mmCIF file of C-alpha atoms and ligand atoms in Angstrom:
data_model
loop_
_atom_site.group_PDB
_atom_site.id
_atom_site.type_symbol
_atom_site.label_atom_id
_atom_site.label_comp_id
_atom_site.label_asym_id
_atom_site.label_seq_id
_atom_site.Cartn_x
_atom_site.Cartn_y
_atom_site.Cartn_z
ATOM 1 C CA UNK U 1 22.600 -14.781 21.222
ATOM 2 C CA UNK U 2 25.213 -17.597 20.055
ATOM 3 C CA UNK U 3 24.911 -20.409 21.749
ATOM 4 C CA UNK U 4 21.341 -20.825 22.736
ATOM 5 C CA UNK U 5 20.083 -23.867 23.187
ATOM 6 C CA UNK U 6 16.208 -22.820 21.897
ATOM 7 C CA UNK U 7 14.546 -21.157 18.751
ATOM 8 C CA UNK U 8 12.822 -17.758 19.299
ATOM 9 C CA UNK U 9 9.832 -17.031 17.251
ATOM 10 C CA UNK U 10 8.031 -12.997 16.770
ATOM 11 C CA UNK U 11 4.111 -13.210 15.911
ATOM 12 C CA UNK U 12 2.383 -9.846 15.004
ATOM 13 C CA UNK U 13 -1.352 -10.179 15.657
ATOM 14 C CA UNK U 14 -2.808 -7.749 12.313
ATOM 15 C CA UNK U 15 -5.580 -5.882 13.192
ATOM 16 C CA UNK U 16 -6.650 -2.186 13.434
ATOM 17 C CA UNK U 17 -6.669 0.417 16.909
ATOM 18 C CA UNK U 18 -10.399 -0.039 17.176
ATOM 19 C CA UNK U 19 -10.033 -3.983 17.531
ATOM 20 C CA UNK U 20 -8.500 -3.476 20.718
ATOM 21 C CA UNK U 21 -10.803 -4.962 23.505
ATOM 22 C CA UNK U 22 -9.362 -1.334 25.598
ATOM 23 C CA UNK U 23 -10.703 0.762 22.855
ATOM 24 C CA UNK U 24 -13.764 -0.738 20.800
ATOM 25 C CA UNK U 25 -16.031 0.530 23.031
ATOM 26 C CA UNK U 26 -14.655 4.157 20.885
ATOM 27 C CA UNK U 27 -16.828 4.170 17.921
ATOM 28 C CA UNK U 28 -14.830 3.701 14.723
ATOM 29 C CA UNK U 29 -16.094 6.639 13.225
ATOM 30 C CA UNK U 30 -14.966 8.720 16.192
ATOM 31 C CA UNK U 31 -11.830 9.091 14.408
ATOM 32 C CA UNK U 32 -11.262 7.840 11.007
ATOM 33 C CA UNK U 33 -7.504 6.795 10.825
ATOM 34 C CA UNK U 34 -6.690 3.062 10.497
ATOM 35 C CA UNK U 35 -3.193 1.612 10.709
ATOM 36 C CA UNK U 36 -3.260 -1.716 10.021
ATOM 37 C CA UNK U 37 -1.605 -1.206 6.627
ATOM 38 C CA UNK U 38 1.101 1.404 7.976
ATOM 39 C CA UNK U 39 1.548 -0.158 10.885
ATOM 40 C CA UNK U 40 2.150 -4.135 8.679
ATOM 41 C CA UNK U 41 4.206 -2.232 6.339
ATOM 42 C CA UNK U 42 6.613 -0.672 8.945
ATOM 43 C CA UNK U 43 6.595 -4.426 10.862
ATOM 44 C CA UNK U 44 7.269 -6.159 7.619
ATOM 45 C CA UNK U 45 10.273 -3.664 6.077
ATOM 46 C CA UNK U 46 11.891 -4.077 9.517
ATOM 47 C CA UNK U 47 11.365 -7.926 9.485
ATOM 48 C CA UNK U 48 13.179 -7.738 5.601
ATOM 49 C CA UNK U 49 15.658 -5.574 7.032
ATOM 50 C CA UNK U 50 17.014 -7.854 9.826
ATOM 51 C CA UNK U 51 16.117 -11.265 7.269
ATOM 52 C CA UNK U 52 13.576 -12.628 9.433
ATOM 53 C CA UNK U 53 10.390 -14.639 8.995
ATOM 54 C CA UNK U 54 7.865 -14.347 11.504
ATOM 55 C CA UNK U 55 4.180 -15.405 12.007
ATOM 56 C CA UNK U 56 0.992 -13.208 11.251
ATOM 57 C CA UNK U 57 -2.210 -13.762 13.112
ATOM 58 C CA UNK U 58 -4.824 -12.034 10.507
ATOM 59 C CA UNK U 59 -8.030 -11.145 11.102
ATOM 60 C CA UNK U 60 -10.221 -12.267 8.396
ATOM 61 C CA UNK U 61 -11.631 -8.370 8.434
ATOM 62 C CA UNK U 62 -7.972 -7.429 7.555
ATOM 63 C CA UNK U 63 -7.498 -10.343 5.067
ATOM 64 C CA UNK U 64 -10.582 -9.307 2.996
ATOM 65 C CA UNK U 65 -9.414 -5.352 2.924
ATOM 66 C CA UNK U 66 -5.617 -5.646 2.217
ATOM 67 C CA UNK U 67 -5.044 -9.076 0.308
ATOM 68 C CA UNK U 68 -1.976 -7.290 -1.493
ATOM 69 C CA UNK U 69 -0.556 -7.476 2.367
ATOM 70 C CA UNK U 70 -1.141 -11.402 2.923
ATOM 71 C CA UNK U 71 0.423 -12.164 -0.700
ATOM 72 C CA UNK U 72 3.759 -10.020 0.564
ATOM 73 C CA UNK U 73 4.099 -11.833 3.650
ATOM 74 C CA UNK U 74 3.471 -15.294 1.935
ATOM 75 C CA UNK U 75 5.950 -14.376 -0.798
ATOM 76 C CA UNK U 76 8.469 -13.005 1.711
ATOM 77 C CA UNK U 77 8.418 -16.594 3.405
ATOM 78 C CA UNK U 78 6.691 -15.575 6.712
ATOM 79 C CA UNK U 79 3.728 -17.686 8.368
ATOM 80 C CA UNK U 80 0.376 -16.982 8.247
ATOM 81 C CA UNK U 81 -2.279 -17.825 11.569
ATOM 82 C CA UNK U 82 -5.410 -17.268 12.393
ATOM 83 C CA UNK U 83 -6.442 -14.205 14.795
ATOM 84 C CA UNK U 84 -10.878 -14.885 14.220
ATOM 85 C CA UNK U 85 -12.944 -12.915 12.228
ATOM 86 C CA UNK U 86 -13.275 -9.304 13.266
ATOM 87 C CA UNK U 87 -11.895 -10.082 16.794
ATOM 88 C CA UNK U 88 -14.825 -11.045 18.951
ATOM 89 C CA UNK U 89 -13.433 -13.470 22.087
ATOM 90 C CA UNK U 90 -14.288 -16.446 22.035
ATOM 91 C CA UNK U 91 -16.628 -15.330 25.205
ATOM 92 C CA UNK U 92 -18.890 -14.249 22.847
ATOM 93 C CA UNK U 93 -19.135 -16.900 20.550
ATOM 94 C CA UNK U 94 -20.179 -20.216 20.535
ATOM 95 C CA UNK U 95 -18.844 -23.753 18.829
ATOM 96 C CA UNK U 96 -20.611 -23.152 16.264
ATOM 97 C CA UNK U 97 -20.596 -19.256 15.452
ATOM 98 C CA UNK U 98 -16.694 -20.261 15.872
ATOM 99 C CA UNK U 99 -16.735 -22.419 13.050
ATOM 100 C CA UNK U 100 -18.132 -20.888 11.011
ATOM 101 C CA UNK U 101 -15.871 -17.476 11.416
ATOM 102 C CA UNK U 102 -12.621 -20.037 11.251
ATOM 103 C CA UNK U 103 -14.481 -21.336 7.691
ATOM 104 C CA UNK U 104 -15.341 -17.887 6.583
ATOM 105 C CA UNK U 105 -11.710 -17.595 7.055
ATOM 106 C CA UNK U 106 -10.381 -19.770 5.145
ATOM 107 C CA UNK U 107 -12.398 -18.950 2.098
ATOM 108 C CA UNK U 108 -11.170 -15.324 2.545
ATOM 109 C CA UNK U 109 -7.601 -16.755 2.773
ATOM 110 C CA UNK U 110 -8.172 -18.681 -0.159
ATOM 111 C CA UNK U 111 -9.382 -15.935 -2.332
ATOM 112 C CA UNK U 112 -6.060 -13.695 -1.625
ATOM 113 C CA UNK U 113 -3.445 -16.227 -1.864
ATOM 114 C CA UNK U 114 -4.687 -19.371 -3.446
ATOM 115 C CA UNK U 115 -4.398 -21.806 -0.523
ATOM 116 C CA UNK U 116 -4.984 -22.081 2.918
ATOM 117 C CA UNK U 117 -1.189 -22.452 4.451
ATOM 118 C CA UNK U 118 -2.566 -21.909 8.285
ATOM 119 C CA UNK U 119 -1.767 -24.024 10.807
ATOM 120 C CA UNK U 120 -1.924 -22.151 14.315
ATOM 121 C CA UNK U 121 -4.550 -20.020 16.092
ATOM 122 C CA UNK U 122 -4.460 -17.019 18.242
ATOM 123 C CA UNK U 123 -7.743 -15.999 20.287
ATOM 124 C CA UNK U 124 -8.749 -12.525 20.374
ATOM 125 C CA UNK U 125 -7.595 -11.275 23.689
ATOM 126 C CA UNK U 126 -6.268 -14.588 24.884
ATOM 127 C CA UNK U 127 -9.766 -15.385 25.295
ATOM 128 C CA UNK U 128 -8.974 -19.176 25.834
ATOM 129 C CA UNK U 129 -9.772 -20.599 28.810
ATOM 130 C CA UNK U 130 -11.523 -23.163 31.123
ATOM 131 C CA UNK U 131 -15.084 -21.448 29.872
ATOM 132 C CA UNK U 132 -13.787 -21.582 26.495
ATOM 133 C CA UNK U 133 -11.901 -24.466 26.276
ATOM 134 C CA UNK U 134 -14.364 -26.213 23.691
ATOM 135 C CA UNK U 135 -12.863 -23.870 20.812
ATOM 136 C CA UNK U 136 -9.404 -26.633 21.090
ATOM 137 C CA UNK U 137 -11.801 -29.232 19.621
ATOM 138 C CA UNK U 138 -13.430 -27.235 17.443
ATOM 139 C CA UNK U 139 -9.927 -25.880 15.971
ATOM 140 C CA UNK U 140 -8.680 -29.753 15.314
ATOM 141 C CA UNK U 141 -11.379 -30.412 13.868
ATOM 142 C CA UNK U 142 -10.867 -27.654 11.382
ATOM 143 C CA UNK U 143 -7.640 -28.659 10.510
ATOM 144 C CA UNK U 144 -5.228 -26.677 12.649
ATOM 145 C CA UNK U 145 -2.268 -27.982 14.477
ATOM 146 C CA UNK U 146 -1.561 -25.731 17.079
ATOM 147 C CA UNK U 147 -2.826 -22.486 19.320
ATOM 148 C CA UNK U 148 -1.137 -19.821 20.978
ATOM 149 C CA UNK U 149 -4.080 -18.356 22.675
ATOM 150 C CA UNK U 150 -3.664 -19.291 26.425
ATOM 151 C CA UNK U 151 -2.448 -16.932 28.739
ATOM 152 C CA UNK U 152 -0.193 -18.473 31.846
ATOM 153 C CA UNK U 153 -0.719 -15.440 33.964
ATOM 154 C CA UNK U 154 -3.258 -13.447 35.584
ATOM 155 C CA UNK U 155 -3.584 -9.765 33.949
ATOM 156 C CA UNK U 156 -6.431 -7.235 33.511
ATOM 157 C CA UNK U 157 -8.715 -9.124 31.014
ATOM 158 C CA UNK U 158 -7.660 -12.597 30.787
ATOM 159 C CA UNK U 159 -5.108 -15.444 32.308
ATOM 160 C CA UNK U 160 -5.602 -18.608 33.261
ATOM 161 C CA UNK U 161 -2.536 -18.705 35.900
ATOM 162 C CA UNK U 162 -2.075 -22.554 36.273
ATOM 163 C CA UNK U 163 -1.437 -23.501 32.995
ATOM 164 C CA UNK U 164 1.908 -24.508 31.722
ATOM 165 C CA UNK U 165 4.549 -21.703 30.732
ATOM 166 C CA UNK U 166 6.058 -23.825 28.179
ATOM 167 C CA UNK U 167 5.149 -25.651 24.934
ATOM 168 C CA UNK U 168 2.404 -28.490 25.786
ATOM 169 C CA UNK U 169 -0.611 -30.820 24.873
ATOM 170 C CA UNK U 170 -3.867 -29.452 26.771
ATOM 171 C CA UNK U 171 -5.574 -32.500 27.959
ATOM 172 C CA UNK U 172 -9.155 -32.565 26.227
ATOM 173 C CA UNK U 173 -11.240 -32.439 30.136
ATOM 174 C CA UNK U 174 -8.485 -29.962 31.981
ATOM 175 C CA UNK U 175 -6.614 -27.190 29.261
ATOM 176 C CA UNK U 176 -4.166 -26.599 31.951
ATOM 177 C CA UNK U 177 -2.906 -29.831 32.000
ATOM 178 C CA UNK U 178 -0.951 -31.628 29.737
ATOM 179 C CA UNK U 179 -1.659 -34.557 28.334
ATOM 180 C CA UNK U 180 0.849 -36.709 25.426
ATOM 181 C CA UNK U 181 -2.449 -37.645 23.490
ATOM 182 C CA UNK U 182 -4.002 -34.107 22.859
ATOM 183 C CA UNK U 183 -4.453 -33.240 19.462
ATOM 184 C CA UNK U 184 -3.495 -29.962 19.934
ATOM 185 C CA UNK U 185 -0.338 -28.439 20.368
ATOM 186 C CA UNK U 186 -0.128 -24.883 22.911
ATOM 187 C CA UNK U 187 2.445 -22.817 22.316
ATOM 188 C CA UNK U 188 1.981 -19.830 24.939
ATOM 189 C CA UNK U 189 3.670 -16.060 24.643
ATOM 190 C CA UNK U 190 6.662 -15.645 26.860
ATOM 191 C CA UNK U 191 6.561 -15.475 30.495
ATOM 192 C CA UNK U 192 9.305 -15.083 32.724
ATOM 193 C CA UNK U 193 9.726 -16.822 36.286
ATOM 194 C CA UNK U 194 11.968 -15.154 38.976
ATOM 195 C CA UNK U 195 11.592 -16.234 42.199
ATOM 196 C CA UNK U 196 8.124 -18.035 41.604
ATOM 197 C CA UNK U 197 6.196 -15.132 40.127
ATOM 198 C CA UNK U 198 5.588 -14.937 36.660
ATOM 199 C CA UNK U 199 6.110 -11.744 34.784
ATOM 200 C CA UNK U 200 4.679 -11.399 31.535
ATOM 201 C CA UNK U 201 7.116 -10.300 28.692
ATOM 202 C CA UNK U 202 5.459 -11.934 25.476
ATOM 203 C CA UNK U 203 5.706 -8.258 23.910
ATOM 204 C CA UNK U 204 3.313 -5.760 23.348
ATOM 205 C CA UNK U 205 2.377 -3.247 26.316
ATOM 206 C CA UNK U 206 5.430 -5.350 28.703
ATOM 207 C CA UNK U 207 7.718 -4.713 25.698
ATOM 208 C CA UNK U 208 6.776 -0.836 25.959
ATOM 209 C CA UNK U 209 6.330 -0.965 30.014
ATOM 210 C CA UNK U 210 8.849 -3.207 31.726
ATOM 211 C CA UNK U 211 12.351 -1.714 32.044
ATOM 212 C CA UNK U 212 14.226 -2.985 28.720
ATOM 213 C CA UNK U 213 17.250 -4.735 30.737
ATOM 214 C CA UNK U 214 14.598 -6.707 32.748
ATOM 215 C CA UNK U 215 13.045 -7.651 29.755
ATOM 216 C CA UNK U 216 15.471 -9.261 27.390
ATOM 217 C CA UNK U 217 16.908 -10.965 30.825
ATOM 218 C CA UNK U 218 14.073 -12.911 30.966
ATOM 219 C CA UNK U 219 14.067 -13.977 27.861
ATOM 220 C CA UNK U 220 17.544 -14.709 27.886
ATOM 221 C CA UNK U 221 16.628 -16.284 31.300
ATOM 222 C CA UNK U 222 13.638 -18.608 29.440
ATOM 223 C CA UNK U 223 15.999 -19.542 26.309
ATOM 224 C CA UNK U 224 17.873 -21.426 28.604
ATOM 225 C CA UNK U 225 15.046 -23.740 29.349
ATOM 226 C CA UNK U 226 12.353 -23.581 26.373
ATOM 227 C CA UNK U 227 12.146 -21.288 22.898
ATOM 228 C CA UNK U 228 9.263 -18.279 23.145
ATOM 229 C CA UNK U 229 7.381 -16.393 20.960
ATOM 230 C CA UNK U 230 6.287 -12.994 21.607
ATOM 231 C CA UNK U 231 4.013 -10.747 20.398
ATOM 232 C CA UNK U 232 3.239 -7.417 18.946
ATOM 233 C CA UNK U 233 0.169 -5.174 16.964
ATOM 234 C CA UNK U 234 0.321 -2.974 14.074
ATOM 235 C CA UNK U 235 -1.151 -0.451 16.002
ATOM 236 C CA UNK U 236 1.708 -0.349 18.277
ATOM 237 C CA UNK U 237 4.133 -0.077 15.052
ATOM 238 C CA UNK U 238 2.693 3.042 13.091
ATOM 239 C CA UNK U 239 4.541 6.632 13.002
ATOM 240 C CA UNK U 240 1.370 8.132 14.008
ATOM 241 C CA UNK U 241 -0.869 7.193 16.235
ATOM 242 C CA UNK U 242 -3.980 9.401 17.142
ATOM 243 C CA UNK U 243 -4.501 9.519 20.861
ATOM 244 C CA UNK U 244 -7.921 9.015 22.066
ATOM 245 C CA UNK U 245 -9.314 9.548 25.784
ATOM 246 C CA UNK U 246 -9.412 7.046 27.689
ATOM 247 C CA UNK U 247 -9.552 5.814 31.646
ATOM 248 C CA UNK U 248 -6.158 6.459 33.081
ATOM 249 C CA UNK U 249 -5.058 2.928 33.288
ATOM 250 C CA UNK U 250 -6.399 1.798 30.039
ATOM 251 C CA UNK U 251 -4.565 4.877 28.742
ATOM 252 C CA UNK U 252 -1.490 4.016 30.259
ATOM 253 C CA UNK U 253 -1.681 -0.186 28.466
ATOM 254 C CA UNK U 254 -2.222 1.649 25.797
ATOM 255 C CA UNK U 255 -0.171 4.337 24.548
ATOM 256 C CA UNK U 256 2.816 3.408 26.868
ATOM 257 C CA UNK U 257 6.289 4.238 25.691
ATOM 258 C CA UNK U 258 5.132 3.568 22.119
ATOM 259 C CA UNK U 259 7.880 5.762 20.577
ATOM 260 C CA UNK U 260 10.491 3.158 22.066
ATOM 261 C CA UNK U 261 9.326 0.123 20.109
ATOM 262 C CA UNK U 262 10.866 0.103 17.065
ATOM 263 C CA UNK U 263 14.418 0.721 18.853
ATOM 264 C CA UNK U 264 13.688 -2.429 21.031
ATOM 265 C CA UNK U 265 12.881 -4.459 17.909
ATOM 266 C CA UNK U 266 15.868 -3.603 16.441
ATOM 267 C CA UNK U 267 17.819 -4.556 19.135
ATOM 268 C CA UNK U 268 15.794 -8.083 19.706
ATOM 269 C CA UNK U 269 15.588 -8.657 16.062
ATOM 270 C CA UNK U 270 19.866 -8.963 16.492
ATOM 271 C CA UNK U 271 19.766 -10.420 19.720
ATOM 272 C CA UNK U 272 17.513 -13.475 18.693
ATOM 273 C CA UNK U 273 17.168 -16.118 16.063
ATOM 274 C CA UNK U 274 13.723 -16.104 15.328
ATOM 275 C CA UNK U 275 12.191 -18.123 12.960
ATOM 276 C CA UNK U 276 8.501 -18.609 12.321
ATOM 277 C CA UNK U 277 6.443 -20.345 15.230
ATOM 278 C CA UNK U 278 5.641 -23.217 13.168
ATOM 279 C CA UNK U 279 8.788 -23.465 12.433
ATOM 280 C CA UNK U 280 10.066 -23.573 16.255
ATOM 281 C CA UNK U 281 7.549 -26.288 16.840
ATOM 282 C CA UNK U 282 8.922 -28.460 14.009
ATOM 283 C CA UNK U 283 12.490 -27.903 14.697
ATOM 284 C CA UNK U 284 11.689 -28.743 18.168
ATOM 285 C CA UNK U 285 9.972 -31.838 17.570
ATOM 286 C CA UNK U 286 6.787 -30.703 18.749
ATOM 287 C CA UNK U 287 5.186 -31.155 15.275
ATOM 288 C CA UNK U 288 5.625 -33.204 12.648
ATOM 289 C CA UNK U 289 7.349 -31.438 9.651
ATOM 290 C CA UNK U 290 4.182 -30.068 6.884
ATOM 291 C CA UNK U 291 4.238 -31.795 3.470
HETATM 292 ZN ZN1 ZN R 1 -6.208 -8.591 18.791
#
């Protein structure tokens, strides 16, 4: 979109199908297929075709198993972020076990790429809410500069509907409130607003299920006021996804319109000017440029 006043970013949560909260009850060995590699390569090829740099929130397990993919990301100018080790939501962790995960993640990334160029975090299942607000302090102490784990709308499994929809600094005492002296920056995924109603348009299920014209109109409207960030998973971009037998609602959330994803990505990649999340935060004045 020429002339847009704000920047956009696309992020990918790099995990396999069995890491999804809706699917993990199904034993991994009920079918042995793994899609993380194939799906990530589809994403990287598409980004390369369009000359776009994106942010990849990595699971430590995936970095350990596919270090060559992580090296490709860095070589091609993408940003690495952290999505935890094995996709445990923060609800299941303590400050101590979370810190241990972040440190294990750091050592695995350093083994893969030789340094730790990571400043952003996204919690599995958007599990940062009032119960897990302690995580922000742990992130800061472990050297992170920004977070993208607060989902400012209420949906089936998560959400903090009273949180701001734009970039802000969560207060120590109330993570839904902006505090200019807050030490970490929060960059929530995209939420549209229509007549006072919050409509999630961050990606994933919403990209697949909503009428695409409404999805795009929501993003256009957001860009008039602030940057946005979108998210997607390798599972949603891999050409062959074997389907599990799921309860009807979970099946819809998981599988609806998977065949439309690549075409929609092609459209979005030409419509908006995407840069990494870190770059959005720096260029829009929320973070000082990295050295
Ligand atoms: Zn995830």
